[in-house]
Short mmCIF file of C-alpha atoms and ligand atoms in Angstrom, two decimals:
data_model
loop_
_atom_site.label_atom_id
_atom_site.label_comp_id
_atom_site.label_asym_id
_atom_site.label_seq_id
_atom_site.Cartn_x
_atom_site.Cartn_y
_atom_site.Cartn_z
CA UNK A 1 0.00 0.00 0.00
CA UNK A 2 2.67 2.48 1.12
CA UNK A 3 4.69 1.74 -1.99
CA UNK A 4 1.70 2.33 -4.21
CA UNK A 5 1.07 5.73 -2.66
CA UNK A 6 4.71 6.64 -3.20
CA UNK A 7 4.56 5.52 -6.80
CA UNK A 8 1.43 7.58 -7.38
CA UNK A 9 2.93 10.69 -5.82
CA UNK A 10 6.09 10.14 -7.83
CA UNK A 11 4.03 9.89 -10.97
CA UNK A 12 2.30 13.15 -10.21
CA UNK A 13 5.65 14.78 -9.61
CA UNK A 14 7.02 13.49 -12.91
CA UNK A 15 3.96 14.49 -14.84
CA UNK A 16 3.62 17.99 -13.53
CA UNK A 17 7.16 18.67 -12.42
CA UNK A 18 5.73 20.82 -9.62
CA UNK A 19 5.74 20.30 -5.89
CA UNK A 20 2.20 21.61 -5.41
CA UNK A 21 0.90 18.54 -7.25
CA UNK A 22 1.44 16.54 -4.04
CA UNK A 23 -1.09 18.67 -2.21
CA UNK A 24 -3.63 18.31 -4.97
CA UNK A 25 -3.45 14.53 -4.69
CA UNK A 26 -6.00 14.79 -1.87
CA UNK A 27 -8.44 17.04 -3.76
CA UNK A 28 -10.65 15.15 -6.15
CA UNK A 29 -11.19 16.59 -9.62
CA UNK A 30 -13.78 19.35 -9.87
CA UNK A 31 -16.97 18.13 -11.45
CA UNK A 32 -20.20 20.09 -11.68
CA UNK A 33 -22.68 19.84 -10.16
CA UNK A 34 -20.65 19.25 -7.03
CA UNK A 35 -20.20 20.90 -3.64
CA UNK A 36 -23.54 20.76 -1.84
CA UNK A 37 -25.25 18.44 -4.33
CA UNK A 38 -22.86 16.05 -6.06
CA UNK A 39 -24.07 14.25 -9.18
CA UNK A 40 -24.23 10.92 -7.31
CA UNK A 41 -26.70 12.38 -4.85
CA UNK A 42 -28.83 13.90 -7.60
CA UNK A 43 -28.90 10.58 -9.48
CA UNK A 44 -29.87 8.74 -6.31
CA UNK A 45 -32.75 11.13 -5.55
CA UNK A 46 -33.95 11.12 -9.16
CA UNK A 47 -34.22 7.33 -9.03
CA UNK A 48 -36.13 7.44 -5.74
CA UNK A 49 -38.55 10.01 -7.15
CA UNK A 50 -39.11 7.94 -10.30
CA UNK A 51 -39.92 4.95 -8.08
CA UNK A 52 -42.26 7.15 -6.03
CA UNK A 53 -40.44 6.09 -2.91
CA UNK A 54 -41.09 8.01 0.33
CA UNK A 55 -40.13 10.32 1.86
CA UNK A 56 -38.49 11.42 -1.42
CA UNK A 57 -41.61 11.58 -3.54
CA UNK A 58 -43.55 13.90 -1.25
CA UNK A 59 -40.44 16.01 -0.77
CA UNK A 60 -40.12 16.29 -4.55
CA UNK A 61 -43.75 17.36 -4.95
CA UNK A 62 -43.15 20.01 -2.32
CA UNK A 63 -40.04 21.22 -4.17
CA UNK A 64 -41.94 21.50 -7.45
CA UNK A 65 -44.63 23.57 -5.73
CA UNK A 66 -41.98 25.95 -4.44
CA UNK A 67 -40.31 26.14 -7.84
CA UNK A 68 -43.63 26.81 -9.61
CA UNK A 69 -44.43 29.59 -7.17
CA UNK A 70 -41.13 31.29 -8.03
CA UNK A 71 -42.32 31.99 -11.58
CA UNK A 72 -44.54 34.76 -10.22
CA UNK A 73 -41.98 36.28 -7.87
CA UNK A 74 -40.22 39.50 -8.72
CA UNK A 75 -36.47 39.85 -8.14
CA UNK A 76 -35.06 42.02 -5.34
CA UNK A 77 -31.53 42.91 -6.43
CA UNK A 78 -29.85 45.92 -4.86
CA UNK A 79 -26.71 47.67 -6.13
CA UNK A 80 -25.62 48.03 -2.52
CA UNK A 81 -26.83 45.26 -0.23
CA UNK A 82 -27.05 47.45 2.83
CA UNK A 83 -28.08 45.76 6.06
CA UNK A 84 -28.00 47.90 9.18
CA UNK A 85 -27.85 46.17 12.55
CA UNK A 86 -31.22 44.82 13.58
CA UNK A 87 -31.31 47.04 16.66
CA UNK A 88 -30.35 50.12 14.61
CA UNK A 89 -33.03 49.82 11.91
CA UNK A 90 -35.11 46.68 12.13
CA UNK A 91 -37.35 47.63 9.19
CA UNK A 92 -34.51 48.11 6.74
CA UNK A 93 -32.57 45.14 8.13
CA UNK A 94 -35.52 42.85 7.48
CA UNK A 95 -36.61 44.31 4.16
CA UNK A 96 -33.20 44.10 2.49
CA UNK A 97 -32.37 40.71 4.00
CA UNK A 98 -35.73 39.24 2.97
CA UNK A 99 -35.23 40.32 -0.66
CA UNK A 100 -31.99 38.36 -1.08
CA UNK A 101 -33.38 35.44 0.90
CA UNK A 102 -36.44 35.20 -1.31
CA UNK A 103 -34.34 35.30 -4.50
CA UNK A 104 -31.78 32.86 -3.11
CA UNK A 105 -34.45 30.31 -2.23
CA UNK A 106 -36.22 30.70 -5.58
CA UNK A 107 -32.98 30.36 -7.57
CA UNK A 108 -32.04 27.26 -5.59
CA UNK A 109 -35.48 25.59 -5.75
CA UNK A 110 -35.77 26.14 -9.51
CA UNK A 111 -32.22 24.89 -10.23
CA UNK A 112 -32.90 21.73 -8.25
CA UNK A 113 -36.28 21.31 -9.93
CA UNK A 114 -34.48 21.51 -13.27
CA UNK A 115 -32.40 18.43 -12.42
CA UNK A 116 -35.09 16.39 -10.75
CA UNK A 117 -37.92 17.10 -13.20
CA UNK A 118 -36.05 15.63 -16.15
CA UNK A 119 -34.22 18.82 -17.18
CA UNK A 120 -37.19 21.06 -17.88
CA UNK A 121 -35.58 24.23 -19.23
CA UNK A 122 -38.36 26.41 -17.82
CA UNK A 123 -36.98 25.79 -14.32
CA UNK A 124 -33.40 26.52 -15.26
CA UNK A 125 -34.48 29.75 -16.97
CA UNK A 126 -36.40 30.88 -13.91
CA UNK A 127 -33.41 30.18 -11.70
CA UNK A 128 -31.21 32.21 -14.04
CA UNK A 129 -33.61 35.13 -13.81
CA UNK A 130 -32.66 35.55 -10.13
CA UNK A 131 -28.95 34.90 -10.65
CA UNK A 132 -28.77 37.36 -13.52
CA UNK A 133 -30.59 40.07 -11.57
CA UNK A 134 -28.03 40.04 -8.77
CA UNK A 135 -24.96 39.45 -10.96
CA UNK A 136 -25.73 42.47 -13.12
CA UNK A 137 -26.75 44.91 -10.42
CA UNK A 138 -25.26 44.04 -7.06
CA UNK A 139 -21.64 45.05 -6.57
CA UNK A 140 -21.30 45.55 -2.86
CA UNK A 141 -22.68 45.09 0.63
CA UNK A 142 -22.53 47.52 3.50
CA UNK A 143 -23.53 48.43 7.04
CA UNK A 144 -23.02 46.44 10.21
CA UNK A 145 -24.74 43.21 9.15
CA UNK A 146 -24.11 43.38 5.38
CA UNK A 147 -21.31 40.79 5.30
CA UNK A 148 -22.98 38.30 7.61
CA UNK A 149 -26.41 38.51 5.98
CA UNK A 150 -24.82 38.21 2.53
CA UNK A 151 -22.91 35.10 3.70
CA UNK A 152 -25.90 33.30 5.21
CA UNK A 153 -28.56 34.38 2.69
CA UNK A 154 -26.44 33.88 -0.42
CA UNK A 155 -25.62 30.13 -0.41
CA UNK A 156 -28.75 29.41 -2.46
CA UNK A 157 -27.39 31.69 -5.20
CA UNK A 158 -24.10 29.77 -5.27
CA UNK A 159 -25.69 26.31 -5.15
CA UNK A 160 -28.06 27.31 -7.98
CA UNK A 161 -25.12 28.36 -10.16
CA UNK A 162 -23.37 25.10 -9.38
CA UNK A 163 -26.45 23.11 -10.41
CA UNK A 164 -26.79 25.06 -13.66
CA UNK A 165 -23.07 25.04 -14.44
CA UNK A 166 -23.49 23.01 -17.64
CA UNK A 167 -26.94 24.28 -18.60
CA UNK A 168 -26.68 25.05 -22.31
CA UNK A 169 -29.23 27.84 -22.04
CA UNK A 170 -26.85 29.88 -19.86
CA UNK A 171 -25.20 32.33 -22.16
CA UNK A 172 -21.43 32.35 -21.48
CA UNK A 173 -21.23 36.12 -21.03
CA UNK A 174 -23.96 35.99 -18.39
CA UNK A 175 -22.32 33.04 -16.72
CA UNK A 176 -19.00 34.88 -16.48
CA UNK A 177 -20.78 37.89 -15.04
CA UNK A 178 -22.34 35.63 -12.41
CA UNK A 179 -19.04 33.93 -11.54
CA UNK A 180 -17.50 37.37 -11.12
CA UNK A 181 -20.30 38.31 -8.74
CA UNK A 182 -19.66 35.18 -6.68
CA UNK A 183 -15.97 35.99 -6.54
CA UNK A 184 -16.12 39.76 -6.01
CA UNK A 185 -19.14 40.04 -3.77
CA UNK A 186 -20.28 36.77 -2.21
CA UNK A 187 -16.90 35.13 -1.64
CA UNK A 188 -15.40 38.45 -0.59
CA UNK A 189 -18.06 38.85 2.10
CA UNK A 190 -17.61 35.27 3.27
CA UNK A 191 -13.84 35.57 3.53
CA UNK A 192 -14.10 38.81 5.47
CA UNK A 193 -15.83 37.08 8.37
CA UNK A 194 -14.39 33.57 8.31
CA UNK A 195 -11.86 34.22 11.06
CA UNK A 196 -14.35 35.55 13.62
CA UNK A 197 -14.94 33.42 16.70
CA UNK A 198 -18.68 32.66 16.66
CA UNK A 199 -21.27 31.68 14.04
CA UNK A 200 -20.13 34.56 11.79
CA UNK A 201 -17.01 32.48 11.04
CA UNK A 202 -19.07 29.36 10.37
CA UNK A 203 -21.19 31.13 7.77
CA UNK A 204 -18.08 32.69 6.26
CA UNK A 205 -16.36 29.32 5.89
CA UNK A 206 -19.43 27.64 4.46
CA UNK A 207 -19.89 30.48 1.94
CA UNK A 208 -16.21 30.35 1.09
CA UNK A 209 -15.93 26.59 0.59
CA UNK A 210 -19.08 26.58 -1.59
CA UNK A 211 -17.65 29.40 -3.69
CA UNK A 212 -14.21 27.78 -3.74
CA UNK A 213 -15.74 24.67 -5.26
CA UNK A 214 -17.78 26.60 -7.82
CA UNK A 215 -14.69 28.62 -8.82
CA UNK A 216 -12.51 25.49 -8.76
CA UNK A 217 -10.06 26.88 -6.24
CA UNK A 218 -8.57 24.00 -4.25
CA UNK A 219 -6.47 26.40 -2.16
CA UNK A 220 -9.66 28.05 -0.97
CA UNK A 221 -11.18 24.69 -0.08
CA UNK A 222 -8.08 23.62 1.84
CA UNK A 223 -7.96 26.93 3.71
CA UNK A 224 -11.55 26.58 4.92
CA UNK A 225 -10.92 23.01 6.08
CA UNK A 226 -7.85 24.23 7.93
CA UNK A 227 -9.87 26.96 9.65
CA UNK A 228 -12.65 24.55 10.64
CA UNK A 229 -10.16 22.11 12.17
CA UNK A 230 -8.21 24.85 13.88
CA UNK A 231 -10.95 26.01 16.25
CA UNK A 232 -13.63 23.28 16.18
CA UNK A 233 -12.77 22.29 19.75
CA UNK A 234 -12.78 25.86 20.88
CA UNK A 235 -16.33 25.98 19.52
CA UNK A 236 -17.36 22.58 20.90
CA UNK A 237 -16.59 21.91 24.56
CA UNK A 238 -15.98 18.49 26.10
CA UNK A 239 -19.65 18.18 27.14
CA UNK A 240 -20.87 19.21 23.68
CA UNK A 241 -22.03 22.75 24.49
CA UNK A 242 -20.89 25.61 22.30
CA UNK A 243 -19.54 28.40 24.53
CA UNK A 244 -19.63 31.12 21.84
CA UNK A 245 -23.34 30.49 21.27
CA UNK A 246 -24.75 29.32 24.62
CA UNK A 247 -23.97 32.77 26.00
CA UNK A 248 -26.65 34.34 23.79
CA UNK A 249 -29.18 34.32 26.63
CA UNK A 250 -32.73 33.42 25.55
CA UNK A 251 -31.47 32.53 22.07
CA UNK A 252 -28.65 30.17 23.07
CA UNK A 253 -30.35 27.11 21.56
CA UNK A 254 -31.07 28.94 18.34
CA UNK A 255 -27.48 30.20 18.04
CA UNK A 256 -26.13 26.72 18.76
CA UNK A 257 -28.20 25.53 15.80
CA UNK A 258 -27.15 28.58 13.78
CA UNK A 259 -23.49 27.63 14.27
CA UNK A 260 -23.82 23.87 13.72
CA UNK A 261 -25.87 24.26 10.53
CA UNK A 262 -23.07 26.00 8.56
CA UNK A 263 -20.30 23.96 10.23
CA UNK A 264 -21.91 20.69 9.16
CA UNK A 265 -22.78 22.02 5.70
CA UNK A 266 -19.17 23.13 5.20
CA UNK A 267 -17.97 19.70 6.40
CA UNK A 268 -20.32 18.08 3.89
CA UNK A 269 -18.84 20.09 1.03
CA UNK A 270 -15.33 19.34 2.35
CA UNK A 271 -16.10 15.63 2.54
CA UNK A 272 -17.53 15.44 -0.96
CA UNK A 273 -14.70 17.55 -2.41
CA UNK A 274 -11.71 15.92 -0.70
CA UNK A 275 -12.88 12.77 1.18
CA UNK A 276 -11.76 14.37 4.44
CA UNK A 277 -14.39 13.24 6.95
CA UNK A 278 -14.77 15.65 9.85
CA UNK A 279 -18.13 14.15 10.81
CA UNK A 280 -16.96 10.84 12.20
CA UNK A 281 -13.20 11.18 11.92
CA UNK A 282 -12.37 14.29 13.89
CA UNK A 283 -12.57 14.32 17.67
CA UNK A 284 -10.70 15.74 20.63
CA UNK A 285 -11.17 13.94 23.92
CA UNK A 286 -14.93 13.44 24.18
CA UNK A 287 -15.76 16.37 21.89
CA UNK A 288 -16.99 15.90 18.34
CA UNK A 289 -19.55 17.34 15.95
CA UNK A 290 -21.85 14.46 16.89
CA UNK A 291 -21.62 15.32 20.58
CA UNK A 292 -22.62 18.93 19.83
CA UNK A 293 -25.56 17.71 17.71
CA UNK A 294 -26.68 15.40 20.52
CA UNK A 295 -26.44 18.27 22.97
CA UNK A 296 -28.58 20.48 20.74
CA UNK A 297 -31.07 17.67 20.16
CA UNK A 298 -31.39 16.88 23.87
CA UNK A 299 -31.80 20.45 25.10
CA UNK A 300 -34.10 21.46 22.30
CA UNK A 301 -36.42 18.69 23.53
CA UNK A 302 -35.74 19.44 27.21
CA UNK A 303 -35.31 23.20 27.14
CA UNK A 304 -36.43 23.52 30.75
CA UNK A 305 -33.11 21.88 31.71
CA UNK A 306 -31.01 24.26 29.56
CA UNK A 307 -28.19 25.28 31.92
CA UNK A 308 -27.43 28.66 30.35
CA UNK A 309 -30.62 30.73 30.64
CA UNK A 310 -34.13 30.32 31.99
CA UNK A 311 -36.90 29.51 29.49
CA UNK A 312 -34.82 29.73 26.30
CA UNK A 313 -36.48 29.84 22.90
CA UNK A 314 -36.49 26.47 21.20
CA UNK A 315 -37.12 25.10 17.73
CA UNK A 316 -39.28 22.31 16.31
CA UNK A 317 -39.06 19.25 14.05
CA UNK A 318 -40.68 21.04 11.10
CA UNK A 319 -38.33 24.03 11.25
CA UNK A 320 -34.93 24.35 12.96
CA UNK A 321 -33.28 22.23 14.30
CA UNK A 322 -35.37 19.60 12.48
CA UNK A 323 -33.74 20.45 9.15
CA UNK A 324 -30.24 19.99 10.60
CA UNK A 325 -31.04 16.75 12.42
CA UNK A 326 -32.77 15.37 9.31
CA UNK A 327 -29.60 16.07 7.30
CA UNK A 328 -27.36 14.51 9.94
CA UNK A 329 -29.44 11.37 10.52
CA UNK A 330 -28.05 9.35 7.58
CA UNK A 331 -24.48 10.50 8.23
CA UNK A 332 -24.52 9.16 11.77
CA UNK A 333 -27.14 6.45 11.26
CA UNK A 334 -29.06 8.11 14.08
CA UNK A 335 -32.51 6.68 14.81
CA UNK A 336 -33.17 9.31 17.46
CA UNK A 337 -32.69 12.12 14.92
CA UNK A 338 -35.09 10.30 12.59
CA UNK A 339 -37.62 9.88 15.39
CA UNK A 340 -37.44 13.60 16.05
CA UNK A 341 -38.29 14.67 12.47
CA UNK A 342 -40.27 11.78 11.04
CA UNK A 343 -43.78 13.15 11.61
CA UNK A 344 -42.79 16.54 10.16
CA UNK A 345 -41.51 15.19 6.81
CA UNK A 346 -40.97 16.34 4.19
CA UNK A 347 -38.87 19.22 5.49
CA UNK A 348 -38.01 22.39 3.64
CA UNK A 349 -36.20 25.20 5.43
CA UNK A 350 -36.81 28.26 3.29
CA UNK A 351 -36.39 31.28 5.51
CA UNK A 352 -33.51 33.49 6.44
CA UNK A 353 -30.45 31.29 5.79
CA UNK A 354 -29.42 28.40 3.55
CA UNK A 355 -27.44 25.44 4.85
CA UNK A 356 -29.81 22.46 5.09
CA UNK A 357 -32.67 23.66 2.88
CA UNK A 358 -34.02 20.43 1.35
CA UNK A 359 -32.78 17.82 3.85
CA UNK A 360 -35.53 15.23 3.34
CA UNK A 361 -35.23 15.28 -0.43
CA UNK A 362 -31.46 15.61 -0.83
CA UNK A 363 -30.38 12.80 1.44
CA UNK A 364 -26.83 12.88 2.73
CA UNK A 365 -24.67 9.79 2.76
CA UNK A 366 -21.15 8.79 3.74
CA UNK A 367 -19.40 6.80 1.04
CA UNK A 368 -20.94 6.04 -2.34
CA UNK A 369 -24.68 6.32 -2.85
CA UNK A 370 -26.47 3.05 -3.60
CA UNK A 371 -26.79 2.64 -7.37
CA UNK A 372 -30.54 2.01 -7.37
C1 NAG B 401 -49.01 33.12 -11.22
O1 NAG B 401 -49.82 34.26 -11.46
C2 NAG B 401 -50.86 34.03 -12.39
C3 NAG B 401 -51.56 35.34 -12.67
O2 NAG B 401 -51.87 36.00 -11.47
C4 NAG B 401 -51.81 32.96 -11.83
O3 NAG B 401 -52.82 32.68 -12.77
C5 NAG B 401 -51.04 31.70 -11.57
O4 NAG B 401 -51.85 30.75 -10.94
C6 NAG B 401 -49.84 31.98 -10.66
N1 NAG B 401 -49.03 30.78 -10.55
C7 NAG B 401 -48.60 30.31 -9.41
C8 NAG B 401 -47.80 29.04 -9.47
O5 NAG B 401 -48.77 30.85 -8.33
C1 NAG B 402 -34.86 52.82 8.53
O1 NAG B 402 -34.81 52.63 7.13
C2 NAG B 402 -35.97 53.11 6.49
C3 NAG B 402 -35.94 52.63 5.04
O2 NAG B 402 -34.75 52.98 4.41
C4 NAG B 402 -36.02 54.61 6.63
O3 NAG B 402 -37.14 55.13 5.97
C5 NAG B 402 -36.09 54.94 8.12
O4 NAG B 402 -36.02 56.33 8.31
C6 NAG B 402 -34.95 54.27 8.87
N1 NAG B 402 -35.16 54.42 10.29
C7 NAG B 402 -34.21 54.79 11.11
C8 NAG B 402 -34.56 54.79 12.56
O5 NAG B 402 -33.10 55.13 10.72
C1 NAG B 403 -7.81 30.91 -4.56
O1 NAG B 403 -7.98 31.12 -3.17
C2 NAG B 403 -6.82 31.63 -2.55
C3 NAG B 403 -7.08 31.60 -1.03
O2 NAG B 403 -8.11 32.46 -0.65
C4 NAG B 403 -6.53 33.01 -3.10
O3 NAG B 403 -5.36 33.51 -2.50
C5 NAG B 403 -6.35 32.90 -4.60
O4 NAG B 403 -6.19 34.19 -5.16
C6 NAG B 403 -7.53 32.22 -5.25
N1 NAG B 403 -7.24 31.98 -6.65
C7 NAG B 403 -7.98 32.48 -7.62
C8 NAG B 403 -7.58 32.10 -9.01
O5 NAG B 403 -8.94 33.20 -7.40
C1 NAG B 404 -10.77 7.89 9.35
O1 NAG B 404 -9.64 7.71 10.19
C2 NAG B 404 -9.10 6.42 10.12
C3 NAG B 404 -8.03 6.30 11.19
O2 NAG B 404 -7.25 7.45 11.24
C4 NAG B 404 -8.54 6.17 8.72
O3 NAG B 404 -8.02 4.88 8.62
C5 NAG B 404 -9.69 6.35 7.74
O4 NAG B 404 -9.20 6.25 6.42
C6 NAG B 404 -10.37 7.67 7.91
N1 NAG B 404 -11.53 7.71 7.07
C7 NAG B 404 -11.86 8.77 6.36
C8 NAG B 404 -13.08 8.63 5.55
O5 NAG B 404 -11.22 9.79 6.36
#
């Protein structure tokens, strides 16, 4: 085995004559669609839908309803995506955030519908309507929350572009314009916040690794994985609580979710892009991503025992953290996560931020997907 690895590295060295080829040996080739929804996953879901198997079939019907509704929605692009702090101007914060969130969801739902409906061009074209609107008009973000809200609202725009990467109806000039927008606005915002300490960093890294994949930048992907590994066990304590988020008083459970959602989504992209498995293969003492998920799951169901604040707000199976636990159930083979969400299926999380948006439909999986 060892000898074979050496031979393969040697071969790479000979072929390219460059040292950096060694590093690339761990990054799989870029294929599109990839990142959040690799082709294998799409093929798997398409088969399940064709066989009318549940919960996929109902989840698909729900997706198509969302995609059809998007045809009537106007676009909300802004030249300057300005988002003042919520406590400074709540009206403007919500109005400008909601516009991008609406477009991001619609672009994403339509691009996914394009793949799963047997490549109906009408869905791809609708998705492009939202991507084009932002790519041609938006060139910056501003105010206190501009970077963060761009990072957590924008993933749908990036995933949509990834899904439509090879769509022949996407005119190359428009596509370049869009890729420039991802690089100069979305990725820029994400990278600006990816070294913060709390959930801002998690959204930054998720946005950055998604963009890095779309733009085929393996250095960017490696850098985000490095950042995630560097402070994961500052973020997750030995008992599974997340000190940067549990301190948010009545919203400590929500913020714990709001940190784990982008961390796990970034780890999913990392896993599919490089095979590096931070889900089950990265622990420190007793701490792991799974322990943090179990902690969230337990206290969301038993919020009266939450040690950090009296009567904290909690989520539900049909909303958060249901979407996250649904996505994590197949990765960890967790029956208790399935029990939590089962009655609420199919799940779509369509508001505010985009990490685990279609978790019932787009099933996660470690290793190869079953062929049929
Ligand atoms: C879109 O709007 C048209 C005209 O108001 C309406 O007839 C149609 O049902 C709407 N479609 C959807 C999917 O909402
Ligand atoms: C908040 O923003 C709105 C819309 O731009 C503006 O009309 C309003 O005056 C602002 N309010 C404050 C308190 O700045
Ligand atoms: C790839 O990402 C790295 C790390 O952020 C950056 O320095 C580099 O300029 C990027 N390359 C391209 C071609 O954008
Ligand atoms: C997980 O770690 C083990 C032991 O270090 C290693 O043998 C295995 O290849 C790793 N698996 C993945 C998927 O990274």
